């Protein structure tokens, strides 16, 4: 089989932080962990991907799960004064499924300040799910402004700007197969 050529680094992508094989291995491990944790469940597991950044992680993760599940999406937006403790996240598009009595796993590409997952957790908890957990591919603990502890974490990363595997810079680079560190070139 012809190997897939990796897109070359551009001048604002300074290094590959997590390569594609390492991501694949870790996503497989997360799927195994989730399979094991939900193995006694007959039904009603739902993965909710937070658009847009989670779309690639979610699609890889769900295809490696053996436990029966469905998927849905939600879209939120951060706005206003990011120094506020809460209230800077608003709902853009809700899930299509009713989450009541479902076992919900929120799927995120990255946990940064914590505002998004804090908001979604409180919002979803109010819908009376049977259980609620979260999985994040990347966690930047140094950036946290509100305490939040996800149930599953792919990688802890330092406080650098990252793109690829769903994450963007001004809508660019989402489809890179690796996670790269980016320093925007200003000239
Ligand atoms: C990113 C990411 C998370 C959120 C995490 O979304 O996908 O949803 O930020 O940040 P927080 O922990 O500081 O809340 P972004 O607003 O960049 O939108 P996108 O997913 O559409 O790229």
mmCIF file of C-alpha atoms and ligand atoms in Angstrom:
data_model
loop_
_atom_site.group_PDB
_atom_site.id
_atom_site.type_symbol
_atom_site.label_atom_id
_atom_site.label_comp_id
_atom_site.label_asym_id
_atom_site.label_seq_id
_atom_site.Cartn_x
_atom_site.Cartn_y
_atom_site.Cartn_z
ATOM 1 C CA UNK A 1 0.000 0.000 0.000
ATOM 2 C CA UNK A 2 1.313 3.460 -0.863
ATOM 3 C CA UNK A 3 1.962 5.420 2.312
ATOM 4 C CA UNK A 4 -0.116 8.562 2.677
ATOM 5 C CA UNK A 5 2.062 11.645 2.270
ATOM 6 C CA UNK A 6 1.876 13.896 5.302
ATOM 7 C CA UNK A 7 1.139 17.536 4.568
ATOM 8 C CA UNK A 8 4.417 19.426 5.079
ATOM 9 C CA UNK A 9 4.793 21.903 7.910
ATOM 10 C CA UNK A 10 4.239 25.474 6.784
ATOM 11 C CA UNK A 11 6.320 28.284 8.227
ATOM 12 C CA UNK A 12 3.862 29.001 11.031
ATOM 13 C CA UNK A 13 3.738 25.343 12.102
ATOM 14 C CA UNK A 14 6.851 25.060 14.184
ATOM 15 C CA UNK A 15 6.803 21.361 15.080
ATOM 16 C CA UNK A 16 4.691 18.228 15.167
ATOM 17 C CA UNK A 17 3.615 17.916 18.789
ATOM 18 C CA UNK A 18 1.744 14.586 18.448
ATOM 19 C CA UNK A 19 2.150 12.497 15.323
ATOM 20 C CA UNK A 20 -0.649 10.569 13.614
ATOM 21 C CA UNK A 21 0.457 7.117 14.838
ATOM 22 C CA UNK A 22 0.624 8.305 18.429
ATOM 23 C CA UNK A 23 -2.874 9.789 18.126
ATOM 24 C CA UNK A 24 -4.178 6.514 16.667
ATOM 25 C CA UNK A 25 -2.694 4.455 19.491
ATOM 26 C CA UNK A 26 -4.096 6.751 22.163
ATOM 27 C CA UNK A 27 -7.572 6.901 20.596
ATOM 28 C CA UNK A 28 -7.555 3.074 20.509
ATOM 29 C CA UNK A 29 -6.690 3.026 24.217
ATOM 30 C CA UNK A 30 -9.468 5.478 25.046
ATOM 31 C CA UNK A 31 -11.972 3.363 23.079
ATOM 32 C CA UNK A 32 -10.869 0.255 24.994
ATOM 33 C CA UNK A 33 -11.269 2.079 28.291
ATOM 34 C CA UNK A 34 -14.756 3.310 27.359
ATOM 35 C CA UNK A 35 -15.734 -0.154 26.068
ATOM 36 C CA UNK A 36 -14.673 -1.617 29.384
ATOM 37 C CA UNK A 37 -16.397 1.023 31.514
ATOM 38 C CA UNK A 38 -19.708 0.658 29.655
ATOM 39 C CA UNK A 39 -19.537 -3.083 28.936
ATOM 40 C CA UNK A 40 -22.595 -3.921 31.057
ATOM 41 C CA UNK A 41 -24.728 -1.337 29.312
ATOM 42 C CA UNK A 42 -27.419 -2.726 27.037
ATOM 43 C CA UNK A 43 -28.473 0.507 25.440
ATOM 44 C CA UNK A 44 -28.692 4.278 25.683
ATOM 45 C CA UNK A 45 -25.037 5.308 25.411
ATOM 46 C CA UNK A 46 -24.694 8.492 23.393
ATOM 47 C CA UNK A 47 -21.539 10.364 22.392
ATOM 48 C CA UNK A 48 -22.102 14.093 21.923
ATOM 49 C CA UNK A 49 -19.405 15.811 19.879
ATOM 50 C CA UNK A 50 -18.826 19.522 20.429
ATOM 51 C CA UNK A 51 -18.562 21.194 17.030
ATOM 52 C CA UNK A 52 -16.520 21.902 15.236
ATOM 53 C CA UNK A 53 -13.218 20.852 16.746
ATOM 54 C CA UNK A 54 -14.230 17.368 17.900
ATOM 55 C CA UNK A 55 -15.445 16.046 14.557
ATOM 56 C CA UNK A 56 -12.320 14.069 13.643
ATOM 57 C CA UNK A 57 -11.636 12.767 17.151
ATOM 58 C CA UNK A 58 -15.274 11.714 17.510
ATOM 59 C CA UNK A 59 -15.341 9.942 14.166
ATOM 60 C CA UNK A 60 -12.166 7.965 14.948
ATOM 61 C CA UNK A 61 -13.198 7.197 18.529
ATOM 62 C CA UNK A 62 -16.719 5.998 17.722
ATOM 63 C CA UNK A 63 -15.488 3.677 14.966
ATOM 64 C CA UNK A 64 -13.226 1.916 17.459
ATOM 65 C CA UNK A 65 -15.938 1.391 20.062
ATOM 66 C CA UNK A 66 -17.553 -2.021 20.344
ATOM 67 C CA UNK A 67 -20.176 -0.981 22.875
ATOM 68 C CA UNK A 68 -23.479 -0.048 21.275
ATOM 69 C CA UNK A 69 -23.864 3.713 21.021
ATOM 70 C CA UNK A 70 -25.361 6.560 19.058
ATOM 71 C CA UNK A 71 -23.857 9.930 18.224
ATOM 72 C CA UNK A 72 -25.080 13.493 18.254
ATOM 73 C CA UNK A 73 -23.580 16.972 18.060
ATOM 74 C CA UNK A 74 -23.847 20.282 19.818
ATOM 75 C CA UNK A 75 -22.404 23.662 18.943
ATOM 76 C CA UNK A 76 -21.479 26.396 21.378
ATOM 77 C CA UNK A 77 -19.699 29.685 21.088
ATOM 78 C CA UNK A 78 -17.550 31.660 23.492
ATOM 79 C CA UNK A 79 -18.056 35.369 23.526
ATOM 80 C CA UNK A 80 -17.591 38.492 25.593
ATOM 81 C CA UNK A 81 -15.145 39.014 28.394
ATOM 82 C CA UNK A 82 -13.034 35.909 28.817
ATOM 83 C CA UNK A 83 -12.035 37.042 32.298
ATOM 84 C CA UNK A 84 -15.580 36.358 33.496
ATOM 85 C CA UNK A 85 -15.926 33.233 35.603
ATOM 86 C CA UNK A 86 -18.995 31.933 33.774
ATOM 87 C CA UNK A 87 -21.560 33.085 31.279
ATOM 88 C CA UNK A 88 -19.291 33.502 28.283
ATOM 89 C CA UNK A 89 -20.558 30.399 26.493
ATOM 90 C CA UNK A 90 -23.809 30.269 24.548
ATOM 91 C CA UNK A 91 -25.629 27.509 22.749
ATOM 92 C CA UNK A 92 -25.600 27.775 18.944
ATOM 93 C CA UNK A 93 -27.063 24.391 18.022
ATOM 94 C CA UNK A 94 -28.572 21.874 20.410
ATOM 95 C CA UNK A 95 -28.521 18.076 20.226
ATOM 96 C CA UNK A 96 -31.257 16.431 18.185
ATOM 97 C CA UNK A 97 -31.675 13.630 20.723
ATOM 98 C CA UNK A 98 -33.346 13.989 24.087
ATOM 99 C CA UNK A 99 -30.626 13.196 26.646
ATOM 100 C CA UNK A 100 -32.971 12.215 29.475
ATOM 101 C CA UNK A 101 -32.140 8.731 30.843
ATOM 102 C CA UNK A 102 -29.245 8.393 28.396
ATOM 103 C CA UNK A 103 -25.649 7.633 29.327
ATOM 104 C CA UNK A 104 -23.953 10.696 27.860
ATOM 105 C CA UNK A 105 -20.277 11.160 27.004
ATOM 106 C CA UNK A 106 -19.315 14.653 25.873
ATOM 107 C CA UNK A 107 -16.527 14.463 23.274
ATOM 108 C CA UNK A 108 -14.166 17.438 23.036
ATOM 109 C CA UNK A 109 -10.994 18.054 21.096
ATOM 110 C CA UNK A 110 -9.431 20.312 23.717
ATOM 111 C CA UNK A 111 -9.955 21.451 27.299
ATOM 112 C CA UNK A 112 -8.481 24.888 27.788
ATOM 113 C CA UNK A 113 -10.023 27.436 30.185
ATOM 114 C CA UNK A 114 -12.707 24.877 31.093
ATOM 115 C CA UNK A 115 -15.600 27.267 30.362
ATOM 116 C CA UNK A 116 -17.075 25.159 27.540
ATOM 117 C CA UNK A 117 -17.105 21.853 29.394
ATOM 118 C CA UNK A 118 -18.255 23.490 32.610
ATOM 119 C CA UNK A 119 -21.168 25.050 30.739
ATOM 120 C CA UNK A 120 -22.053 21.854 28.870
ATOM 121 C CA UNK A 121 -21.826 19.690 31.976
ATOM 122 C CA UNK A 122 -24.191 21.928 33.887
ATOM 123 C CA UNK A 123 -26.515 22.228 30.898
ATOM 124 C CA UNK A 124 -26.596 18.455 30.302
ATOM 125 C CA UNK A 125 -26.931 17.601 33.996
ATOM 126 C CA UNK A 126 -30.156 19.624 34.030
ATOM 127 C CA UNK A 127 -31.582 17.279 31.372
ATOM 128 C CA UNK A 128 -31.564 14.283 33.759
ATOM 129 C CA UNK A 129 -29.196 11.957 31.930
ATOM 130 C CA UNK A 130 -28.664 8.469 33.383
ATOM 131 C CA UNK A 131 -24.960 9.362 33.635
ATOM 132 C CA UNK A 132 -22.641 12.045 32.315
ATOM 133 C CA UNK A 133 -18.938 11.819 31.489
ATOM 134 C CA UNK A 134 -16.522 13.646 29.238
ATOM 135 C CA UNK A 135 -13.594 12.673 27.053
ATOM 136 C CA UNK A 136 -11.059 15.187 25.762
ATOM 137 C CA UNK A 137 -8.265 14.455 23.350
ATOM 138 C CA UNK A 138 -6.065 17.294 24.596
ATOM 139 C CA UNK A 139 -5.885 18.894 28.015
ATOM 140 C CA UNK A 140 -4.009 22.130 28.689
ATOM 141 C CA UNK A 141 -4.121 22.238 32.506
ATOM 142 C CA UNK A 142 -2.007 25.406 32.706
ATOM 143 C CA UNK A 143 -4.781 27.368 30.972
ATOM 144 C CA UNK A 144 -7.596 26.422 33.321
ATOM 145 C CA UNK A 145 -9.730 29.297 34.615
ATOM 146 C CA UNK A 146 -12.489 27.181 36.102
ATOM 147 C CA UNK A 147 -12.006 23.790 37.733
ATOM 148 C CA UNK A 148 -13.013 20.938 35.483
ATOM 149 C CA UNK A 149 -11.847 17.337 35.508
ATOM 150 C CA UNK A 150 -12.638 15.243 32.433
ATOM 151 C CA UNK A 151 -13.186 11.499 32.859
ATOM 152 C CA UNK A 152 -10.907 10.510 29.972
ATOM 153 C CA UNK A 153 -7.897 12.455 28.645
ATOM 154 C CA UNK A 154 -5.881 11.656 25.543
ATOM 155 C CA UNK A 155 -2.841 13.849 26.133
ATOM 156 C CA UNK A 156 -1.843 16.607 28.530
ATOM 157 C CA UNK A 157 -0.078 19.304 26.542
ATOM 158 C CA UNK A 158 1.815 22.495 27.401
ATOM 159 C CA UNK A 159 0.363 25.963 26.901
ATOM 160 C CA UNK A 160 1.145 26.324 23.201
ATOM 161 C CA UNK A 161 -1.211 27.017 20.278
ATOM 162 C CA UNK A 162 -2.102 23.756 18.560
ATOM 163 C CA UNK A 163 -3.781 22.914 15.254
ATOM 164 C CA UNK A 164 -4.655 19.776 13.337
ATOM 165 C CA UNK A 165 -6.836 16.689 13.923
ATOM 166 C CA UNK A 166 -9.905 18.937 14.139
ATOM 167 C CA UNK A 167 -8.309 21.997 15.717
ATOM 168 C CA UNK A 168 -8.070 25.138 13.632
ATOM 169 C CA UNK A 169 -6.483 28.525 13.329
ATOM 170 C CA UNK A 170 -9.001 30.818 11.597
ATOM 171 C CA UNK A 171 -10.609 27.674 10.111
ATOM 172 C CA UNK A 172 -7.293 26.484 8.645
ATOM 173 C CA UNK A 173 -5.385 23.275 9.451
ATOM 174 C CA UNK A 174 -8.335 21.273 10.853
ATOM 175 C CA UNK A 175 -7.657 18.336 8.549
ATOM 176 C CA UNK A 176 -3.964 17.856 9.301
ATOM 177 C CA UNK A 177 -3.532 14.231 10.446
ATOM 178 C CA UNK A 178 -1.206 15.284 13.291
ATOM 179 C CA UNK A 179 -1.294 17.901 16.063
ATOM 180 C CA UNK A 180 1.172 20.688 15.370
ATOM 181 C CA UNK A 181 2.374 23.604 17.435
ATOM 182 C CA UNK A 182 1.678 26.885 15.696
ATOM 183 C CA UNK A 183 3.135 30.334 16.030
ATOM 184 C CA UNK A 184 1.288 32.693 13.673
ATOM 185 C CA UNK A 185 3.567 34.508 11.241
ATOM 186 C CA UNK A 186 2.636 38.167 11.247
ATOM 187 C CA UNK A 187 4.468 39.530 8.164
HETATM 188 C C1 LIG B 1 -12.478 25.154 21.258
HETATM 189 C C2 LIG B 1 -12.571 23.676 21.545
HETATM 190 C C3 LIG B 1 -13.465 23.618 22.740
HETATM 191 C C4 LIG B 1 -13.194 24.926 23.449
HETATM 192 C C5 LIG B 1 -12.335 24.663 24.636
HETATM 193 O O1 LIG B 1 -13.567 25.530 20.477
HETATM 194 O O2 LIG B 1 -13.077 22.964 20.459
HETATM 195 O O3 LIG B 1 -14.828 23.509 22.386
HETATM 196 O O4 LIG B 1 -12.524 25.790 22.520
HETATM 197 O O5 LIG B 1 -11.949 25.869 25.241
HETATM 198 P P1 LIG B 1 -12.309 26.260 26.733
HETATM 199 O O6 LIG B 1 -11.919 25.121 27.620
HETATM 200 O O7 LIG B 1 -11.453 27.494 26.940
HETATM 201 O O8 LIG B 1 -13.774 26.573 26.791
HETATM 202 P P2 LIG B 1 -13.569 26.818 19.544
HETATM 203 O O9 LIG B 1 -14.300 27.929 20.261
HETATM 204 O O10 LIG B 1 -12.189 27.126 19.085
HETATM 205 O O11 LIG B 1 -14.495 26.380 18.333
HETATM 206 P P3 LIG B 1 -14.297 25.206 17.274
HETATM 207 O O12 LIG B 1 -14.357 23.894 18.034
HETATM 208 O O13 LIG B 1 -15.451 25.374 16.351
HETATM 209 O O14 LIG B 1 -12.961 25.397 16.597
#
